[in-house]
Short mmCIF file of C-alpha atoms in Angstrom, two decimals:
data_model
loop_
_atom_site.label_atom_id
_atom_site.label_comp_id
_atom_site.label_asym_id
_atom_site.label_seq_id
_atom_site.Cartn_x
_atom_site.Cartn_y
_atom_site.Cartn_z
CA MET A 277 0.00 0.00 0.00
CA THR A 278 1.41 3.38 -0.96
CA GLU A 279 -0.53 5.81 1.19
CA GLN A 280 0.71 9.20 2.17
CA VAL A 281 0.62 9.97 5.89
CA ILE A 282 -0.74 13.46 6.53
CA SER A 283 -0.75 13.24 10.32
CA GLU A 284 -0.76 10.47 12.90
CA ASN A 285 -4.39 9.55 12.25
CA ILE A 286 -5.03 10.67 8.66
CA THR A 287 -3.80 8.94 5.51
CA VAL A 288 -4.49 9.67 1.86
CA GLN A 289 -4.89 6.77 -0.54
CA THR A 290 -3.47 6.88 -4.04
CA ALA A 291 -5.93 7.11 -6.94
CA ASN A 292 -5.56 3.44 -7.86
CA GLU A 293 -6.61 2.43 -4.31
CA VAL A 294 -9.95 4.26 -4.51
CA ASP A 295 -13.10 2.91 -6.16
CA PRO A 296 -13.65 4.93 -9.38
CA ALA A 297 -17.43 4.79 -8.87
CA LEU A 298 -17.01 6.46 -5.48
CA LEU A 299 -14.93 9.22 -7.05
CA ARG A 300 -17.60 9.78 -9.72
CA MET A 301 -20.29 10.03 -7.02
CA LEU A 302 -18.21 12.54 -5.07
CA ASP A 303 -17.63 14.58 -8.23
CA ARG A 304 -21.38 14.59 -8.95
CA GLY A 305 -22.07 15.71 -5.39
CA ILE A 306 -19.58 18.56 -5.65
CA GLU A 307 -21.09 19.60 -8.99
CA ASP A 308 -24.55 19.62 -7.38
CA VAL A 309 -23.34 21.86 -4.56
CA LEU A 310 -21.64 24.26 -6.97
CA ALA A 311 -24.84 24.42 -9.05
CA GLY A 312 -26.94 25.14 -5.97
CA ARG A 313 -28.75 21.79 -5.99
CA VAL A 314 -28.65 21.17 -2.25
CA LEU A 315 -31.01 20.06 0.52
CA PRO A 316 -31.32 21.49 4.00
CA HIS A 317 -29.20 19.45 6.44
CA LYS A 318 -32.13 17.85 8.28
CA GLU A 319 -33.77 16.80 5.01
CA ALA A 320 -30.49 15.39 3.69
CA MET A 321 -29.94 13.41 6.90
CA LYS A 322 -33.46 11.95 6.69
CA GLU A 323 -32.76 10.86 3.11
CA ILE A 324 -29.43 9.30 4.10
CA GLU A 325 -31.06 7.39 6.95
CA HIS A 326 -33.79 6.15 4.59
CA ILE A 327 -31.20 4.93 2.07
CA ARG A 328 -29.17 3.20 4.80
CA GLU A 329 -32.30 1.44 6.13
CA GLN A 330 -33.19 0.24 2.63
CA ARG A 331 -29.64 -1.12 2.16
CA LYS A 332 -29.81 -2.91 5.53
CA LEU A 333 -33.16 -4.48 4.66
CA SER A 334 -31.89 -5.54 1.25
CA SER A 335 -28.73 -7.01 2.78
CA ASN A 336 -30.73 -8.92 5.39
CA LYS A 337 -33.02 -10.38 2.71
CA ARG A 338 -30.01 -11.57 0.67
CA ALA A 339 -28.44 -13.13 3.76
CA ALA A 340 -31.68 -14.95 4.62
CA VAL A 341 -31.98 -16.37 1.10
CA GLY A 342 -28.32 -17.27 0.62
#
């Protein structure tokens, strides 16, 4: 692993160690912010919690079947 140590508890991964899909999602999010397409914090947190719950339910269903 070729990470750069920034401080004792922070490291930065090289580009080939990061999922390209994650980088695309982050870029899209930054573009949304720059374009003014943002949600109030409370609304965004509700949406995040909803998405996480859906992922947990989906994961539990796969585990029960598999």
